[in-house]
Coordinates of C-alpha atoms in Angstrom, one line a residue:
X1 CA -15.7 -23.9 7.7
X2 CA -13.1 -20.8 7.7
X3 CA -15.9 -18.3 6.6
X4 CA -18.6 -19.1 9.1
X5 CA -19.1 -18.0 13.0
X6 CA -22.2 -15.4 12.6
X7 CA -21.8 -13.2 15.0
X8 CA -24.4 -10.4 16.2
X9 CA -22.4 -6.9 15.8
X10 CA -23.1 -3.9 17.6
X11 CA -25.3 -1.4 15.5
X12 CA -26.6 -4.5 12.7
X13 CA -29.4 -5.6 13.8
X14 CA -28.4 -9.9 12.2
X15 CA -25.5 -12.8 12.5
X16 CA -23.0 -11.8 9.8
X17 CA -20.4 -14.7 8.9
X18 CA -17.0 -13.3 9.5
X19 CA -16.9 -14.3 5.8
X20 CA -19.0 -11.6 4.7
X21 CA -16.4 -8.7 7.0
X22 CA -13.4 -10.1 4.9
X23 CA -15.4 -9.7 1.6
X24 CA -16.2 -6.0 3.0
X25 CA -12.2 -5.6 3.7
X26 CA -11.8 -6.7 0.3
X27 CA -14.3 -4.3 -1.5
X28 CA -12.7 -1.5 0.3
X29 CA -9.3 -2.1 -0.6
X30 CA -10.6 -3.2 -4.5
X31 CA -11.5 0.4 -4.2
X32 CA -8.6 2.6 -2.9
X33 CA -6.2 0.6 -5.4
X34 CA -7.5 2.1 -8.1
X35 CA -4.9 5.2 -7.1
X36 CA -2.7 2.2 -8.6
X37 CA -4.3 3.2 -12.2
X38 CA -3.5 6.9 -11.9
X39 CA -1.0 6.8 -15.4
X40 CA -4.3 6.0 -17.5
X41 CA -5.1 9.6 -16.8
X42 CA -1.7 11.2 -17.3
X43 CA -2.1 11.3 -21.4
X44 CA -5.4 12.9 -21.2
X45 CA -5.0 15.3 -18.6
X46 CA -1.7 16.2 -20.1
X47 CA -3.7 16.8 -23.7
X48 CA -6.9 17.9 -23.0
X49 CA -5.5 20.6 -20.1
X50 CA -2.0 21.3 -21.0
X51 CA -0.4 20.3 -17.9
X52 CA 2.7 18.9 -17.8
X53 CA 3.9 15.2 -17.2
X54 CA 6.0 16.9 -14.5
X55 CA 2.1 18.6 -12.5
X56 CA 0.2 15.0 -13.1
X57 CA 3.1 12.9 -11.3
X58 CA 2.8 15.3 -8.8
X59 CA -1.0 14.7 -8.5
X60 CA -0.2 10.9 -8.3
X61 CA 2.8 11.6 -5.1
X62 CA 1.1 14.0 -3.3
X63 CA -1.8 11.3 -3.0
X64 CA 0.5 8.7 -1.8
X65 CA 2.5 11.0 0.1
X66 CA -0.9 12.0 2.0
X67 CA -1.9 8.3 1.9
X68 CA 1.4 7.1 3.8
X69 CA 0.8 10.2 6.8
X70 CA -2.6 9.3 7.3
X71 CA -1.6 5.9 7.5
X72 CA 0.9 6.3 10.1
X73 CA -2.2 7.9 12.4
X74 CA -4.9 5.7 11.8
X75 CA -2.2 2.5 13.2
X76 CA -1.8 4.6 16.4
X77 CA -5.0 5.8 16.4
X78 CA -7.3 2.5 15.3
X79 CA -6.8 0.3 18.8
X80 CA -8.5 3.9 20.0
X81 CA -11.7 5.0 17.6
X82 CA -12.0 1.4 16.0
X83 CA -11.8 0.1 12.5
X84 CA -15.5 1.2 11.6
X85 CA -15.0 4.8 12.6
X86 CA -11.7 5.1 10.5
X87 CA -13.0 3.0 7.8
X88 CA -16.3 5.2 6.8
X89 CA -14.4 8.3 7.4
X90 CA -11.4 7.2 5.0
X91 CA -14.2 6.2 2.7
X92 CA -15.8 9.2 2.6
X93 CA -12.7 11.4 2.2
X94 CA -11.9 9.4 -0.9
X95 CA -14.9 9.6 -2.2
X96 CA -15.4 13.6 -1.4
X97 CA -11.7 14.0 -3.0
X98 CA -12.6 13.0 -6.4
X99 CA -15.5 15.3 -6.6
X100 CA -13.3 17.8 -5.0
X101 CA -11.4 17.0 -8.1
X102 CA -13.6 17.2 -10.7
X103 CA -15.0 20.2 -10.0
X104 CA -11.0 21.5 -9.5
X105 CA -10.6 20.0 -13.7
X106 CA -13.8 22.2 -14.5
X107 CA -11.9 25.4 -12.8
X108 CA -8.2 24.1 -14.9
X109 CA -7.3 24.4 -11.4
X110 CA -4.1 22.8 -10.5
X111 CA -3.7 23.8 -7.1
X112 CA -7.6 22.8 -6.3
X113 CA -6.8 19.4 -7.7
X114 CA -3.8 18.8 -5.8
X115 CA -5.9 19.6 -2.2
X116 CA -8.9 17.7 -3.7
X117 CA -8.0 14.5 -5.3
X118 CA -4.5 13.9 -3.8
X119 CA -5.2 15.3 -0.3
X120 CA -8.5 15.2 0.4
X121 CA -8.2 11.2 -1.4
X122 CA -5.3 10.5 -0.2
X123 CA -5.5 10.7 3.4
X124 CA -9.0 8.8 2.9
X125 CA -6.4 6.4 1.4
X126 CA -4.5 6.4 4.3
X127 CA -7.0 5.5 6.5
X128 CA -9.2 2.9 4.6
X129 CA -5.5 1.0 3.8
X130 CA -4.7 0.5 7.6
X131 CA -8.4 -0.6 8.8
X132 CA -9.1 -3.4 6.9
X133 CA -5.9 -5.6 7.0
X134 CA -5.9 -5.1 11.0
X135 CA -9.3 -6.0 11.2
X136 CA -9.3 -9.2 8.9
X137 CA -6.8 -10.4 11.0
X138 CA -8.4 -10.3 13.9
X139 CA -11.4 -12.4 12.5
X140 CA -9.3 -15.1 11.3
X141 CA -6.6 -15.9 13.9
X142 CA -6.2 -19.7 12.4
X143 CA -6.0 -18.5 8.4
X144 CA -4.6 -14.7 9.0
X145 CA -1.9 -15.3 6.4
X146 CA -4.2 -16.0 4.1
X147 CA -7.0 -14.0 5.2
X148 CA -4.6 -10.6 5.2
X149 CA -2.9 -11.6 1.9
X150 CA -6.3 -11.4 -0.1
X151 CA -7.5 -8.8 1.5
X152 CA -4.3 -6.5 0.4
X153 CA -4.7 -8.5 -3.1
X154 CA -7.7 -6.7 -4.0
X155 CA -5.5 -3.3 -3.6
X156 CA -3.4 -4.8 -6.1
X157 CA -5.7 -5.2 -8.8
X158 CA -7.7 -2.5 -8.0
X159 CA -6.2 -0.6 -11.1
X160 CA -7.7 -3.6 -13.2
X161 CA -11.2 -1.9 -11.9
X162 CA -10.5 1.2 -12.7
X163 CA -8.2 0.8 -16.6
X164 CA -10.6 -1.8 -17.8
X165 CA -13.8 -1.5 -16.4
X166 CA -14.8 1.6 -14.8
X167 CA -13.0 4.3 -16.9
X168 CA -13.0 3.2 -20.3
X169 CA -17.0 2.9 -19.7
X170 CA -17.2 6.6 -18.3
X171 CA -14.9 7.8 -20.7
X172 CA -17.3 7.0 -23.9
X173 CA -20.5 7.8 -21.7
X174 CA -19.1 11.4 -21.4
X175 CA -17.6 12.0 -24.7
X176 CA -14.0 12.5 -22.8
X177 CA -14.8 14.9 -20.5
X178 CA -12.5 13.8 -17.8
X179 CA -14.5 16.6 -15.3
X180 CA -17.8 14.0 -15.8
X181 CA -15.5 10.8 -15.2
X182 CA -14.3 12.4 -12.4
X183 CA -17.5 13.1 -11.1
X184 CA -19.2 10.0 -11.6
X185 CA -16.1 7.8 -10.5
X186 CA -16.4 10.0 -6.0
X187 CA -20.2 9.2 -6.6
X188 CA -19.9 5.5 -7.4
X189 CA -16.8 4.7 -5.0
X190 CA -18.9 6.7 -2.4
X191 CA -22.2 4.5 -3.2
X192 CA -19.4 1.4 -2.8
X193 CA -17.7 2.2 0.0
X194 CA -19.3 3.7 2.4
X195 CA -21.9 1.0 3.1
X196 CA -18.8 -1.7 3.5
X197 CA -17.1 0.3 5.8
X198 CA -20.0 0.0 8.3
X199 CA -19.2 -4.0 8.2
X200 CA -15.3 -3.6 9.5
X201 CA -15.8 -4.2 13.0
X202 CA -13.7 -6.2 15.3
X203 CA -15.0 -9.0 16.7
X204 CA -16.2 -9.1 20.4
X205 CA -15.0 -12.4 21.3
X206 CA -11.4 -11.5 20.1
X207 CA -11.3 -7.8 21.8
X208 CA -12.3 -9.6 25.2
X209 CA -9.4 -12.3 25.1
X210 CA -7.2 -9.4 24.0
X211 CA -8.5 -7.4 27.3
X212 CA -7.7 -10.0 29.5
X213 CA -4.4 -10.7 27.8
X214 CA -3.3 -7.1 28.4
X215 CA -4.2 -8.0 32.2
X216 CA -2.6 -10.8 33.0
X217 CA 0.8 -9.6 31.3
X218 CA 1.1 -6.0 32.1
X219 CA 4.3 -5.8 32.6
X220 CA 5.1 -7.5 29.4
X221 CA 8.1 -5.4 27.5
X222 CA 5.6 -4.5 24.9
X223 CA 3.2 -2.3 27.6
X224 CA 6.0 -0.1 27.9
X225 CA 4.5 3.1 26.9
X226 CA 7.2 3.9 25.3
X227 CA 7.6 1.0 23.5
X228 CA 6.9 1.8 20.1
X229 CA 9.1 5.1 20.1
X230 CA 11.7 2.7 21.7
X231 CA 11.4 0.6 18.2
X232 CA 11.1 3.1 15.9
X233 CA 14.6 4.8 16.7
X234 CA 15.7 1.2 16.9
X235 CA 18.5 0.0 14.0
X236 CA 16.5 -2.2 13.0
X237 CA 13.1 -0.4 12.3
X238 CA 14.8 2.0 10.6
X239 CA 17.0 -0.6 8.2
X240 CA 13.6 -2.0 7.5
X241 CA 12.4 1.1 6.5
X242 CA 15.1 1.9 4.3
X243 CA 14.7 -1.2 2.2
X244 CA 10.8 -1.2 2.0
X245 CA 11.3 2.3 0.8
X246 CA 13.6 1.4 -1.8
X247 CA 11.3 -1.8 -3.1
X248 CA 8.4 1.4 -3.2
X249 CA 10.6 3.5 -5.5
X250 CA 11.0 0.9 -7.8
X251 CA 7.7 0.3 -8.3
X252 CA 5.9 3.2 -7.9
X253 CA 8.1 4.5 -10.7
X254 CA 7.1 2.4 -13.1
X255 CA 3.3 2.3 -11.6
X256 CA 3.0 5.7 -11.8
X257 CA 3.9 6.1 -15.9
X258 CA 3.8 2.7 -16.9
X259 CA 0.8 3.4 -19.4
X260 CA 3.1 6.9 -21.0
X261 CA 6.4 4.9 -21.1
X262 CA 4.8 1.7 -23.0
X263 CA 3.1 4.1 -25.6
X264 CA 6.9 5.5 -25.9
X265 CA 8.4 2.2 -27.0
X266 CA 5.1 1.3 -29.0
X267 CA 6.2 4.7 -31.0
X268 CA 9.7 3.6 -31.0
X269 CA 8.8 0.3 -32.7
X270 CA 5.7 1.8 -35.3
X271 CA 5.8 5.6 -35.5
X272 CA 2.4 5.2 -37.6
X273 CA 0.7 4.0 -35.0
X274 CA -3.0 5.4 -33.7
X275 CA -3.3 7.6 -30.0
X276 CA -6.4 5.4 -29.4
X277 CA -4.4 2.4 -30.0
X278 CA -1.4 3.0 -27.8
X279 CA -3.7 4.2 -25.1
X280 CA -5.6 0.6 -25.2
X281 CA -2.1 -0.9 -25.0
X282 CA -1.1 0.9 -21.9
X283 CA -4.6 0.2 -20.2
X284 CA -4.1 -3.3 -20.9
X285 CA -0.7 -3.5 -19.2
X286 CA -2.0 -1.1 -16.5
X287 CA -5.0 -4.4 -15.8
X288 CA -2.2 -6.7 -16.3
X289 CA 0.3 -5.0 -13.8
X290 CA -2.3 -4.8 -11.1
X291 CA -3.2 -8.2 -11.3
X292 CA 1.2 -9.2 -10.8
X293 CA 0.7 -6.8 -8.3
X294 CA -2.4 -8.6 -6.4
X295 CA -0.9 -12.2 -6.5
X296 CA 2.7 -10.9 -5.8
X297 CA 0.7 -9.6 -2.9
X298 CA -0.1 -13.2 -2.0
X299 CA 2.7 -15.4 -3.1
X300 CA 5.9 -13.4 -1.8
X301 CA 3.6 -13.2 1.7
X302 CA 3.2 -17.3 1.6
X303 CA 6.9 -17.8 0.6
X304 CA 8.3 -15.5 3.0
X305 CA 6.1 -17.9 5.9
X306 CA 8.6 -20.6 4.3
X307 CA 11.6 -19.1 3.3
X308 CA 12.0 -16.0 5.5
X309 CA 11.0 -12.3 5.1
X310 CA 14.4 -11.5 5.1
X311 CA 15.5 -13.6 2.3
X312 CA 12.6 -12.9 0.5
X313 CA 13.3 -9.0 0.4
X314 CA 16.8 -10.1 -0.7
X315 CA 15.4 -12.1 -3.8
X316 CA 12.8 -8.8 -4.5
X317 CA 16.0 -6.3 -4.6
X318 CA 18.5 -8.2 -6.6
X319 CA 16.4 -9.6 -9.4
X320 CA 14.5 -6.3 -9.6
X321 CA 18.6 -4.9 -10.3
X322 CA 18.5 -7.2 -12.7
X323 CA 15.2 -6.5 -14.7
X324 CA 15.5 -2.6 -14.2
X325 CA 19.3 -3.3 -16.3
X326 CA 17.7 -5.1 -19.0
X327 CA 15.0 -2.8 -19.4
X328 CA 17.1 0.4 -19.7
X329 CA 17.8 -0.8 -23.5
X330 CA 14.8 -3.2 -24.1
X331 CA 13.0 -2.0 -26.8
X332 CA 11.0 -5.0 -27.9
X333 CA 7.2 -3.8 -26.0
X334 CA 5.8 -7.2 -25.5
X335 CA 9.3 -8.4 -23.5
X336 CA 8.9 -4.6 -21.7
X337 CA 5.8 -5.0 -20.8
X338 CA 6.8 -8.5 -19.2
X339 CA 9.3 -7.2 -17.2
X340 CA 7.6 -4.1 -15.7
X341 CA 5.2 -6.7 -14.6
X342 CA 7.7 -8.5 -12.9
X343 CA 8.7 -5.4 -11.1
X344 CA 4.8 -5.0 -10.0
X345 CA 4.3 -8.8 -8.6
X346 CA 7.8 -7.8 -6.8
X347 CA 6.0 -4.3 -5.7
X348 CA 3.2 -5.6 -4.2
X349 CA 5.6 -8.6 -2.3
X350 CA 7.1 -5.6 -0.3
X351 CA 3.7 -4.8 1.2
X352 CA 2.9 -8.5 1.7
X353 CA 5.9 -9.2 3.5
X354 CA 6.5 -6.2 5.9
X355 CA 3.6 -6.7 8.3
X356 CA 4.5 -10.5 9.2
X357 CA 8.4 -9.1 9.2
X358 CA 7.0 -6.0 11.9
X359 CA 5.9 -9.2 14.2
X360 CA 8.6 -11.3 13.6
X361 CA 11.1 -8.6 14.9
X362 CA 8.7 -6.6 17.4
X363 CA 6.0 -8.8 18.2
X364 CA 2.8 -8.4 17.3
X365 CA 0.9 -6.7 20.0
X366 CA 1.8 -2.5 18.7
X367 CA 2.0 -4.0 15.3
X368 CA -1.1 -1.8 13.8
X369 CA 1.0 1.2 15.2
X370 CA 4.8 0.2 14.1
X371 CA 3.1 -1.2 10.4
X372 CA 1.4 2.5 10.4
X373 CA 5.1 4.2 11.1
X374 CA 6.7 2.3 8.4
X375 CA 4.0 3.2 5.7
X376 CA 5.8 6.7 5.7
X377 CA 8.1 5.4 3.4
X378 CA 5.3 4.7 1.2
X379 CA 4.8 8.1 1.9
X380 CA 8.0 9.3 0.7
X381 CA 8.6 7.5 -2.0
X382 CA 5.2 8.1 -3.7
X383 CA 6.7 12.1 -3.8
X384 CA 9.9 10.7 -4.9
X385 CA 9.5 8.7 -7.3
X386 CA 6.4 9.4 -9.3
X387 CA 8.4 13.2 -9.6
X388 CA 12.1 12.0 -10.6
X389 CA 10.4 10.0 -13.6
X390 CA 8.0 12.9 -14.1
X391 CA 10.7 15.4 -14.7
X392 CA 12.8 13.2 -16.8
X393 CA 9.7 12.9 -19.1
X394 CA 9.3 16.3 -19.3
X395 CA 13.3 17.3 -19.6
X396 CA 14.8 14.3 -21.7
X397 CA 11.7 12.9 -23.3
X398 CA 14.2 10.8 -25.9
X399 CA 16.5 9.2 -22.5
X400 CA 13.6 8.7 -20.4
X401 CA 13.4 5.3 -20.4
X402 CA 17.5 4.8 -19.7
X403 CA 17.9 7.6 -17.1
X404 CA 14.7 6.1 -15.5
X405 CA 15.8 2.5 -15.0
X406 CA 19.3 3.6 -14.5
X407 CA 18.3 5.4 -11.5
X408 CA 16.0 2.3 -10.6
X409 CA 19.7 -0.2 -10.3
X410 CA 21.4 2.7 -7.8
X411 CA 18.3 2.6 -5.4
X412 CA 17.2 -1.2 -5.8
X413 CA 21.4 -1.6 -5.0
X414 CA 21.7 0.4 -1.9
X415 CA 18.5 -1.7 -1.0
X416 CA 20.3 -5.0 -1.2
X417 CA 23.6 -3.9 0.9
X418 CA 20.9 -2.4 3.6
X419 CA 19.3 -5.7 3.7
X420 CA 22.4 -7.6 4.6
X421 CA 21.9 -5.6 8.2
X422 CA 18.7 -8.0 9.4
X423 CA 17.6 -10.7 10.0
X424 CA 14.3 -12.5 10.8
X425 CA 15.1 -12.9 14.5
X426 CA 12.8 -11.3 17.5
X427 CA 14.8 -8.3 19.3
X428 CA 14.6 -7.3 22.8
X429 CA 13.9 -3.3 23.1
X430 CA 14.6 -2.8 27.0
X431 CA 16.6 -4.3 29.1
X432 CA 15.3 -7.2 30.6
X433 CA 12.8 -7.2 33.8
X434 CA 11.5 -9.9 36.0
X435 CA 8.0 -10.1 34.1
X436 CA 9.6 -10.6 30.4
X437 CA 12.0 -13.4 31.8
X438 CA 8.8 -15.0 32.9
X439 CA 6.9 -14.5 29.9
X440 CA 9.7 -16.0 27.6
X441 CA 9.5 -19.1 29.2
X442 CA 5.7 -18.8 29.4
X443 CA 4.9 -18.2 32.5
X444 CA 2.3 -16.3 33.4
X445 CA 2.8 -12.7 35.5
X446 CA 0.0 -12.8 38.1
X447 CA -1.6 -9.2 38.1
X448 CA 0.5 -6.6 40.9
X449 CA -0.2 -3.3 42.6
X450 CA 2.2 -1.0 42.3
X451 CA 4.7 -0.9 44.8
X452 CA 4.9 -5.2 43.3
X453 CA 5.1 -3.3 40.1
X454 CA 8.0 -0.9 40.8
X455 CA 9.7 -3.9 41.9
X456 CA 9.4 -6.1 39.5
X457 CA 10.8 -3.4 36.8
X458 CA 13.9 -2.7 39.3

């Protein structure tokens, strides 16, 4: 059976079925996706505090922004503290920075809020995203595909959670008062994830084959220490980066205002129509979106095993040119709000297919610390674009929509010409030595001292 193997962990006292760590994984990231339902806030706080659509995207990027930094430490740093370390610290640092936050919406304090909810949270985000996919892998080395794919699918509908479920539900028990939801939303994602994050543990049968693996190829062209810098300033890593960036500004545009701008073309089609109304259509799309997102998640990461990563990117950037061109004059809501979720299943693809691409290209061994680099384009498109569409709200309220998707086909295009520079082939970082040679035709280096060492690299 794939979920089965109890095995006794270090600090629980029973077996646990490696089934029951990838259901933990999964909480966890059902969890921190519900940053993905930030817009169902954007109206209220904009109403009910006066700040601008401008402050609130700002809210929404510095959290990713933080999110995609802490990140990029926790790859480097997980092989080194462990996954349960970073796990119940990111859980706790989300959970502390929506209390921060709350009590920064009882002071109308925009500053407070930023260093609370988007820093605070957001590098809490940073560090619970990274943990879990590394560590699910590692429990299932003969369904990891599949295992991974889930695991990052519950971040993809964790806005369903949060728009349908958890907020609506707070929202009526507090009469509005978004400093209460705010409250009671730290205290139950605290209650939630904290406890899971004491499950995400590697397991010690895999850690010792990767011990000895490390032994008997030392001089492998990935122990270089300075491997990973190597890669990094590589042409490659950084044309990769370029077009996961890209696919990120796409959809974080429309992720970040996707409730606002659906309640602008419901207004557009009845003027008459009732706040309350258009703010249960744009929760709606909000649950529907993160639901394309979650099984985009999962079925660009299964067609890319077939077809490619690299082809698969290609098909997310052109036909996202595409939609973004049709919806710059759509006005119909019900075909809108079809297409935006096409651009969120082709959102969450990106961050399906960009691990298995880091392994294709640079093997998989520093892949927790390259996959933790390349999240900085998360990073910066989460300030990017959640702020471009933020100001166009606020400066041409009546264009928005155009001047938003407009922008959307110039990105997704230099996307597409960038992608034309890869392909899905493995790459050599240094020059060849003795010991790689060997290990491409897999033969195993016998462990050397160091003078056998020096050698071997001459």
């Amino acid at each position: 059976m794939v979920g089965m193997n109890p095995v006794r962990l270090s600090g629980i006292p029973f077996p646990v079925p490696r089934v029951v760590i990838a259901g933990a994984c999964t909480v966890l990231h059902l969890c921190f996706g519900t940053i993905y339902a930030w817009s169902f806030f954007q109206v209220l706080l904009v109403r009910q505090l006066g700040w601008s659509f401008t402050d609130t995207a700002m809210a929404f990027g510095f959290a990713i922004f933080s999110l995609g930094v802490a990140a990029a430490w926790a790859g480097v740093q997980l092989p080194k503290v462990g996954p349960r370390r970073l796990a119940f610290l990111g859980s706790l640092l989300f959970s502390v920075g929506y209390l921060v936050g709350a009590f920064a919406l009882s002071q109308d304090s925009l500053a407070m809020f930023y260093a609370g909810f988007s820093v605070i949270g957001g590098i809490g985000l940073g560090m619970g995203y990274v943990t879990p996919v590394a560590t699910v892998a590692n429990w299932f080395p003969d369904h990891k595909g599949l295992a991974t794919g889930i695991v990052v699918m519950g971040f993809g509908v964790g806005a369903l959670l949060l728009s349908k479920l958890l907020a609506p539900i707070l929202l009526v028990q507090t009469d509005d008062d978004l400093t209460d939801v705010f409250m009671w939303l730290g205290l139950i994602f605290g209650a939630i994830t904290i406890p899971m994050s004491l499950l995400v543990v590697n397991p010690p049968k895999q850690e010792a084959k990767v011990q000895d693996k490390d032994v008997t190829f030392s001089l492998a062209e990935e122990d270089d220490p300075d491997y990973v810098k190597n890669c990094v300033k590589s042409r490659e890593f950084l044309v990769m980066w370029v077009i996961f960036f890209v696919n990120i500004v796409a959809g974080i545009s429309v992720i970040s205002f996707q409730s606002p701008l659906l309640q602008d073309i419901w207004k557009l089609t009845d003027p008459t129509i009732e706040p309350k109304v258009l703010a249960t259509y744009g929760a709606t799309l909000i649950a529907v979106s993160s639901v394309c997102n979650g099984v985009g998640r999962l079925f660009w990461g299964l067609l890319s095993d077939y077809v490619g990563r690299v082809l698969v990117f290609r098909i997310l950037l052109s036909t996202q040119i595409v939609v973004f061109g049709i919806l710059m004059t759509e006005r119909d809501p019900w075909i809108f709000s079809i297409l935006l979720c096409y651009v969120l299943l082709c959102f969450g693809g990106g961050f399906a297919t960009i691990p298995s691409f880091i392994s294709d290209v640079f093997g998989t061994k520093k892949m927790s610390s390259l996959y933790g680099f390349i999240l900085t384009a998360w990073a910066m498109a989460g300030i990017l674009g959640p702020l471009y569409v933020g100001y166009l709200k606020d400066s041409y309220p009546n264009k928005v929509v155009i001047y938003c998707f407009l922008i959307g086909v110039l990105v997704l295009s230099i996307g597409f010409v960038y992608s034309m520079l890869l392909n899905n082939d493995r790459i050599r970082i240094a020059k060849p030595t003795m010991a790689s040679t060997l290990l491409e035709f897999n033969i195993p280096v016998p462990k050397a001292n160091a003078s056998t060492n020096a050698q071997m690299r001459s």
